[in-house]
Each structure stands twice: as C-alpha cells, then as structure tokens.
PDB file of C-alpha atoms in Angstrom:
ATOM      1  CA  MET A   1       9.661 -45.665  44.742  1.00 59.00           C
ATOM      2  CA  ALA A   2      10.395 -48.734  46.823  1.00 76.00           C
ATOM      3  CA  LEU A   3      12.720 -48.836  49.797  1.00 88.00           C
ATOM      4  CA  LEU A   4      14.000 -52.160  48.519  1.00 92.00           C
ATOM      5  CA  THR A   5      13.047 -54.304  45.524  1.00 94.00           C
ATOM      6  CA  LEU A   6      12.694 -58.065  45.423  1.00 95.00           C
ATOM      7  CA  ALA A   7      15.582 -58.197  42.932  1.00 96.00           C
ATOM      8  CA  GLU A   8      17.852 -56.278  45.348  1.00 96.00           C
ATOM      9  CA  ALA A   9      16.923 -58.602  48.204  1.00 95.00           C
ATOM     10  CA  LYS A  10      17.619 -61.661  46.048  1.00 95.00           C
ATOM     11  CA  ALA A  11      21.006 -60.226  45.051  1.00 95.00           C
ATOM     12  CA  GLN A  12      21.867 -59.625  48.727  1.00 95.00           C
ATOM     13  CA  LEU A  13      20.946 -63.244  49.547  1.00 94.00           C
ATOM     14  CA  ASN A  14      22.553 -64.716  46.394  1.00 94.00           C
ATOM     15  CA  ILE A  15      19.216 -66.248  45.377  1.00 94.00           C
ATOM     16  CA  THR A  16      18.808 -66.825  41.650  1.00 94.00           C
ATOM     17  CA  ASP A  17      15.622 -68.919  41.441  1.00 94.00           C
ATOM     18  CA  THR A  18      11.999 -67.897  42.029  1.00 94.00           C
ATOM     19  CA  ALA A  19      11.015 -70.643  44.479  1.00 93.00           C
ATOM     20  CA  ASN A  20      10.889 -68.316  47.509  1.00 92.00           C
ATOM     21  CA  ASP A  21       9.794 -65.074  45.825  1.00 95.00           C
ATOM     22  CA  THR A  22       6.412 -64.831  47.564  1.00 96.00           C
ATOM     23  CA  GLU A  23       7.872 -65.388  51.016  1.00 94.00           C
ATOM     24  CA  LEU A  24      10.862 -63.148  50.368  1.00 94.00           C
ATOM     25  CA  GLN A  25       8.545 -60.366  49.147  1.00 94.00           C
ATOM     26  CA  ALA A  26       6.882 -60.411  52.586  1.00 94.00           C
ATOM     27  CA  TYR A  27      10.308 -59.772  54.153  1.00 93.00           C
ATOM     28  CA  VAL A  28      10.993 -56.955  51.682  1.00 93.00           C
ATOM     29  CA  ASP A  29       7.637 -55.353  52.485  1.00 91.00           C
ATOM     30  CA  GLY A  30       8.132 -55.847  56.218  1.00 90.00           C
ATOM     31  CA  VAL A  31      11.422 -53.986  56.616  1.00 91.00           C
ATOM     32  CA  THR A  32       9.985 -50.635  55.495  1.00 89.00           C
ATOM     33  CA  ALA A  33       8.011 -49.941  58.683  1.00 88.00           C
ATOM     34  CA  ALA A  34      10.929 -50.874  60.936  1.00 89.00           C
ATOM     35  CA  ILE A  35      13.381 -48.667  59.055  1.00 92.00           C
ATOM     36  CA  GLU A  36      10.930 -45.760  58.805  1.00 90.00           C
ATOM     37  CA  ALA A  37      10.432 -45.949  62.595  1.00 88.00           C
ATOM     38  CA  HIS A  38      14.048 -44.785  62.858  1.00 89.00           C
ATOM     39  CA  VAL A  39      14.396 -42.388  59.928  1.00 91.00           C
ATOM     40  CA  GLY A  40      10.869 -41.198  59.184  1.00 90.00           C
ATOM     41  CA  PRO A  41       9.086 -41.707  55.884  1.00 92.00           C
ATOM     42  CA  VAL A  42      11.369 -42.813  53.074  1.00 92.00           C
ATOM     43  CA  GLU A  43       8.795 -43.740  50.469  1.00 88.00           C
ATOM     44  CA  ASN A  44       6.805 -40.648  49.486  1.00 91.00           C
ATOM     45  CA  ARG A  45       3.190 -40.618  50.685  1.00 93.00           C
ATOM     46  CA  THR A  46       0.403 -38.097  51.024  1.00 97.00           C
ATOM     47  CA  VAL A  47      -0.444 -37.194  54.626  1.00 97.00           C
ATOM     48  CA  THR A  48      -3.469 -35.248  55.899  1.00 98.00           C
ATOM     49  CA  GLU A  49      -3.332 -33.731  59.394  1.00 96.00           C
ATOM     50  CA  LYS A  50      -5.532 -31.475  61.465  1.00 96.00           C
ATOM     51  CA  HIS A  51      -3.720 -28.779  63.456  1.00 94.00           C
ATOM     52  CA  ASP A  52      -5.611 -27.018  66.243  1.00 92.00           C
ATOM     53  CA  LEU A  53      -3.894 -23.662  66.623  1.00 86.00           C
ATOM     54  CA  SER A  54      -4.093 -21.033  69.323  1.00 78.00           C
ATOM     55  CA  ARG A  55      -6.894 -18.436  69.027  1.00 79.00           C
ATOM     56  CA  CYS A  56      -4.152 -15.831  68.795  1.00 86.00           C
ATOM     57  CA  GLY A  57      -2.558 -17.717  65.898  1.00 90.00           C
ATOM     58  CA  VAL A  58       0.938 -19.133  65.666  1.00 93.00           C
ATOM     59  CA  ARG A  59       4.043 -18.078  63.772  1.00 94.00           C
ATOM     60  CA  GLN A  60       4.715 -21.656  62.690  1.00 94.00           C
ATOM     61  CA  LEU A  61       3.225 -25.109  62.794  1.00 94.00           C
ATOM     62  CA  VAL A  62       5.163 -28.363  62.779  1.00 94.00           C
ATOM     63  CA  LEU A  63       4.137 -31.282  60.613  1.00 95.00           C
ATOM     64  CA  ARG A  64       4.010 -34.633  62.398  1.00 93.00           C
ATOM     65  CA  GLN A  65       5.803 -36.688  59.743  1.00 93.00           C
ATOM     66  CA  THR A  66       9.233 -35.598  58.596  1.00 92.00           C
ATOM     67  CA  PRO A  67      11.004 -35.185  56.355  1.00 93.00           C
ATOM     68  CA  ALA A  68       8.403 -33.449  54.227  1.00 95.00           C
ATOM     69  CA  VAL A  69       8.811 -33.062  50.474  1.00 94.00           C
ATOM     70  CA  SER A  70       6.079 -30.539  49.663  1.00 96.00           C
ATOM     71  CA  LEU A  71       2.864 -28.888  50.806  1.00 97.00           C
ATOM     72  CA  THR A  72      -0.282 -29.689  48.846  1.00 97.00           C
ATOM     73  CA  SER A  73      -2.862 -27.535  50.655  1.00 96.00           C
ATOM     74  CA  VAL A  74      -3.508 -25.700  53.921  1.00 95.00           C
ATOM     75  CA  SER A  75      -7.202 -25.043  54.450  1.00 94.00           C
ATOM     76  CA  PRO A  76      -9.565 -24.269  57.321  1.00 93.00           C
ATOM     77  CA  VAL A  77     -11.339 -27.120  59.073  1.00 92.00           C
ATOM     78  CA  LEU A  78     -14.275 -24.825  59.873  1.00 88.00           C
ATOM     79  CA  SER A  79     -16.208 -22.889  57.256  1.00 86.00           C
ATOM     80  CA  GLY A  80     -15.274 -19.241  57.091  1.00 83.00           C
ATOM     81  CA  GLY A  81     -11.689 -19.845  58.202  1.00 85.00           C
ATOM     82  CA  THR A  82      -8.604 -18.624  56.403  1.00 86.00           C
ATOM     83  CA  THR A  83      -7.245 -20.574  53.438  1.00 89.00           C
ATOM     84  CA  TYR A  84      -3.524 -20.250  52.806  1.00 94.00           C
ATOM     85  CA  THR A  85      -2.018 -20.713  49.360  1.00 96.00           C
ATOM     86  CA  VAL A  86       0.984 -23.008  49.266  1.00 96.00           C
ATOM     87  CA  ALA A  87       2.906 -20.257  47.455  1.00 97.00           C
ATOM     88  CA  SER A  88       2.472 -17.973  50.503  1.00 97.00           C
ATOM     89  CA  LEU A  89       4.024 -20.518  52.876  1.00 97.00           C
ATOM     90  CA  ASP A  90       7.540 -21.743  53.563  1.00 97.00           C
ATOM     91  CA  LEU A  91       8.205 -25.400  54.335  1.00 97.00           C
ATOM     92  CA  ASP A  92      11.428 -26.493  55.977  1.00 95.00           C
ATOM     93  CA  GLY A  93      11.339 -30.101  54.779  1.00 93.00           C
ATOM     94  CA  PRO A  94      13.778 -31.726  57.221  1.00 91.00           C
ATOM     95  CA  THR A  95      12.088 -30.244  60.311  1.00 91.00           C
ATOM     96  CA  GLY A  96       8.528 -30.017  58.980  1.00 93.00           C
ATOM     97  CA  VAL A  97       8.183 -26.380  60.098  1.00 95.00           C
ATOM     98  CA  VAL A  98       5.620 -24.378  58.095  1.00 97.00           C
ATOM     99  CA  CYS A  99       5.371 -20.594  58.352  1.00 96.00           C
ATOM    100  CA  ARG A 100       4.010 -17.690  56.337  1.00 96.00           C
ATOM    101  CA  LEU A 101       6.497 -16.001  54.017  1.00 97.00           C
ATOM    102  CA  ASP A 102       5.244 -12.567  55.098  1.00 96.00           C
ATOM    103  CA  GLY A 103       5.947 -13.343  58.766  1.00 94.00           C
ATOM    104  CA  GLY A 104       2.258 -13.285  59.710  1.00 95.00           C
ATOM    105  CA  ARG A 105       0.427 -15.738  61.935  1.00 94.00           C
ATOM    106  CA  LEU A 106      -1.426 -18.896  60.983  1.00 95.00           C
ATOM    107  CA  TYR A 107      -4.973 -19.221  62.319  1.00 92.00           C
ATOM    108  CA  GLY A 108      -6.860 -22.476  62.603  1.00 85.00           C
ATOM    109  CA  PRO A 109      -7.896 -25.134  63.078  1.00 92.00           C
ATOM    110  CA  LEU A 110      -6.256 -26.111  59.794  1.00 94.00           C
ATOM    111  CA  ARG A 111      -6.222 -29.190  57.618  1.00 96.00           C
ATOM    112  CA  VAL A 112      -2.761 -29.625  56.149  1.00 97.00           C
ATOM    113  CA  VAL A 113      -2.151 -31.976  53.226  1.00 98.00           C
ATOM    114  CA  TYR A 114       1.460 -32.649  52.316  1.00 98.00           C
ATOM    115  CA  VAL A 115       3.852 -35.212  50.893  1.00 97.00           C
ATOM    116  CA  ALA A 116       6.152 -36.801  53.463  1.00 96.00           C
ATOM    117  CA  GLY A 117       9.190 -38.810  52.448  1.00 93.00           C
ATOM    118  CA  ARG A 118      12.656 -38.351  51.044  1.00 89.00           C
ATOM    119  CA  GLY A 119      12.040 -38.114  47.298  1.00 82.00           C
ATOM    120  CA  THR A 120      14.709 -40.737  46.680  1.00 87.00           C
ATOM    121  CA  VAL A 121      16.006 -43.678  48.706  1.00 90.00           C
ATOM    122  CA  ALA A 122      19.526 -42.919  49.890  1.00 92.00           C
ATOM    123  CA  PRO A 123      21.957 -45.739  49.003  1.00 95.00           C
ATOM    124  CA  THR A 124      22.819 -46.165  52.690  1.00 95.00           C
ATOM    125  CA  ILE A 125      19.145 -46.654  53.625  1.00 95.00           C
ATOM    126  CA  ASN A 126      18.791 -49.176  50.791  1.00 96.00           C
ATOM    127  CA  LEU A 127      21.880 -51.035  52.064  1.00 96.00           C
ATOM    128  CA  ALA A 128      20.443 -51.048  55.600  1.00 95.00           C
ATOM    129  CA  ALA A 129      17.228 -52.578  54.221  1.00 95.00           C
ATOM    130  CA  ARG A 130      19.205 -55.246  52.347  1.00 96.00           C
ATOM    131  CA  ILE A 131      21.158 -56.179  55.464  1.00 94.00           C
ATOM    132  CA  MET A 132      17.990 -56.282  57.548  1.00 93.00           C
ATOM    133  CA  VAL A 133      16.298 -58.642  55.070  1.00 94.00           C
ATOM    134  CA  GLN A 134      19.427 -60.806  55.128  1.00 92.00           C
ATOM    135  CA  HIS A 135      19.346 -60.842  58.934  1.00 91.00           C
ATOM    136  CA  LEU A 136      15.661 -61.779  59.063  1.00 89.00           C
ATOM    137  CA  TRP A 137      16.008 -64.379  56.295  1.00 90.00           C
ATOM    138  CA  ARG A 138      18.563 -66.239  58.425  1.00 85.00           C
ATOM    139  CA  THR A 139      15.726 -67.289  60.727  1.00 78.00           C
ATOM    140  CA  GLN A 140      14.769 -69.713  57.934  1.00 74.00           C
ATOM    141  CA  TYR A 141      17.861 -71.819  58.606  1.00 64.00           C
ATOM    142  CA  GLY A 142      17.769 -72.504  62.352  1.00 55.00           C
ATOM    143  CA  ALA A 143      19.727 -75.420  63.824  1.00 46.00           C
ATOM    144  CA  SER A 144      19.461 -77.488  60.623  1.00 49.00           C
ATOM    145  CA  ARG A 145      22.189 -75.379  59.000  1.00 50.00           C
ATOM    146  CA  GLY A 146      24.515 -75.382  61.996  1.00 48.00           C
ATOM    147  CA  LEU A 147      23.656 -71.891  63.172  1.00 46.00           C
ATOM    148  CA  ALA A 148      22.513 -73.010  66.621  1.00 46.00           C
ATOM    149  CA  ALA A 149      26.090 -72.710  67.829  1.00 45.00           C
ATOM    150  CA  VAL A 150      26.303 -69.022  66.847  1.00 42.00           C
ATOM    151  CA  GLY A 151      26.557 -67.012  70.047  1.00 42.00           C
ATOM    152  CA  GLY A 152      24.627 -63.884  70.980  1.00 43.00           C
ATOM    153  CA  GLY A 153      27.671 -61.661  70.394  1.00 46.00           C
ATOM    154  CA  ASP A 154      27.344 -61.830  66.605  1.00 52.00           C
ATOM    155  CA  ASP A 155      25.295 -59.009  65.123  1.00 51.00           C
ATOM    156  CA  TYR A 156      23.683 -61.560  62.808  1.00 51.00           C
ATOM    157  CA  SER A 157      22.797 -64.030  65.541  1.00 53.00           C
ATOM    158  CA  VAL A 158      19.172 -65.063  65.282  1.00 49.00           C
ATOM    159  CA  THR A 159      19.208 -67.172  68.416  1.00 51.00           C
ATOM    160  CA  GLU A 160      17.234 -65.761  71.288  1.00 48.00           C
ATOM    161  CA  PRO A 161      19.206 -64.851  74.397  1.00 47.00           C
ATOM    162  CA  VAL A 162      18.187 -66.729  77.532  1.00 44.00           C
ATOM    163  CA  GLY A 163      15.063 -65.074  78.929  1.00 41.00           C
ATOM    164  CA  GLY A 164      14.801 -62.612  76.017  1.00 40.00           C
ATOM    165  CA  TRP A 165      13.118 -62.194  72.674  1.00 40.00           C
ATOM    166  CA  GLY A 166      16.156 -61.557  70.498  1.00 51.00           C
ATOM    167  CA  TYR A 167      16.012 -58.647  68.067  1.00 70.00           C
ATOM    168  CA  ALA A 168      14.940 -57.879  64.510  1.00 74.00           C
ATOM    169  CA  ILE A 169      17.246 -54.946  63.726  1.00 83.00           C
ATOM    170  CA  PRO A 170      20.965 -55.718  63.939  1.00 86.00           C
ATOM    171  CA  ASN A 171      23.405 -53.094  65.177  1.00 87.00           C
ATOM    172  CA  ARG A 172      25.011 -52.687  61.739  1.00 89.00           C
ATOM    173  CA  VAL A 173      21.627 -51.596  60.338  1.00 91.00           C
ATOM    174  CA  LEU A 174      21.152 -49.081  63.160  1.00 89.00           C
ATOM    175  CA  GLU A 175      24.653 -47.716  62.517  1.00 91.00           C
ATOM    176  CA  LEU A 176      23.908 -47.257  58.812  1.00 93.00           C
ATOM    177  CA  LEU A 177      20.664 -45.434  59.644  1.00 93.00           C
ATOM    178  CA  GLU A 178      22.273 -43.118  62.240  1.00 91.00           C
ATOM    179  CA  PRO A 179      22.939 -40.185  59.845  1.00 91.00           C
ATOM    180  CA  TYR A 180      19.256 -40.225  58.832  1.00 90.00           C
ATOM    181  CA  LYS A 181      17.800 -40.782  62.292  1.00 88.00           C
ATOM    182  CA  LEU A 182      14.880 -38.605  63.360  1.00 81.00           C
ATOM    183  CA  GLY A 183      15.471 -36.189  66.198  1.00 73.00           C
ATOM    184  CA  PRO A 184      13.329 -36.214  69.321  1.00 69.00           C
ATOM    185  CA  ALA A 185       9.804 -34.938  68.803  1.00 60.00           C
ATOM    186  CA  VAL A 186       7.078 -33.443  70.917  1.00 54.00           C
ATOM    187  CA  LEU A 187       3.543 -33.998  69.693  1.00 48.00           C
TER     188      LEU A 187
END
C-alpha cells in the first residue's frame, strides 16, 4: 500500500511523459514522512517496542505508534516472564491502548510486536499527498517561469520570505490532514 503512486502524482501535475519519472518518484517517496509526522503511520508496517512496566503491573500499556491495526505478539523481555496471547488482549487501534480482556494486570518488561498504520489510505490523505507533491514540484520552475513575482500570501508560494526558510507543507495540506491529526502524546 503506497500513500501515493507515481501515476497519481503525474496525473496531479498533468505530466504524460516519462522524462522526469526518477526525480518525481523521489518527491512521491519524500512526502510520506512529512504527512505521517502529522497523522501517524499511514502505510502499514511492523513495529517492535520494549515496554518497561511497573513491578506491580499495569492495567494498560500504550503503543508508541498509532493508529495500530493489530497485535502480533506480546512476550517477556526476560526469561521466565509472562507471555500473553494476542487473543487474551484488547487493542484500541486509534489510541494504541492494550489491556487484558479479563481486566488483569500486565507485567513486564514486555516486547510488543504490532502492525501500525491505517489499513487503507483515506482519499483525503491521498489528496493531501498529491497537493504536497504539486507544491514541492513547483520549486523546479523558479523565476524562469515567472513565479518570482508570486507573493508570500499564496499557499503555493515557493519563494522564501525575507529572513526565513519558507515551508514545505502548504496550509491546504494541513487543513486536509486535520481530521486525521494525531492527538498530543506523552512518551
């Protein structure tokens, strides 16, 4: 599952030839990390984490990457520790909260293997990725295409404000991602 395909990026940019495919693919690959910084993992991936739990145990542990699609295994880091079957645990995917179905405590330290991501790419996230590639691709044109006169008020402006670095993510992309935005986290 890709956040955005080369064909989708080319359609967004109205490019029909293959002359820039290698360079454009780098843009397609590059937008994933920036978008996932706002919405969490989109493309499914396996994650392994170590969770050091209280000696008294905890009622729930919170995965560090959300949303989570499924648990693969929850096993002790140290020999002789408790192994938990995935069937005996409940995963709240959007929040990443894992707890025992019987209400008991989890004892650790534990190694948790799970799949983080969204299962499918929401059309709005795909559109945000297309717009972001379009925004970044405009840096190819510069003053030679008459864009030097575009002021900083345009969301697509790729000129750098005086004394600043400009920006890579336009406001319209951030607005599209807002419904999927991660909440604040404490690690």
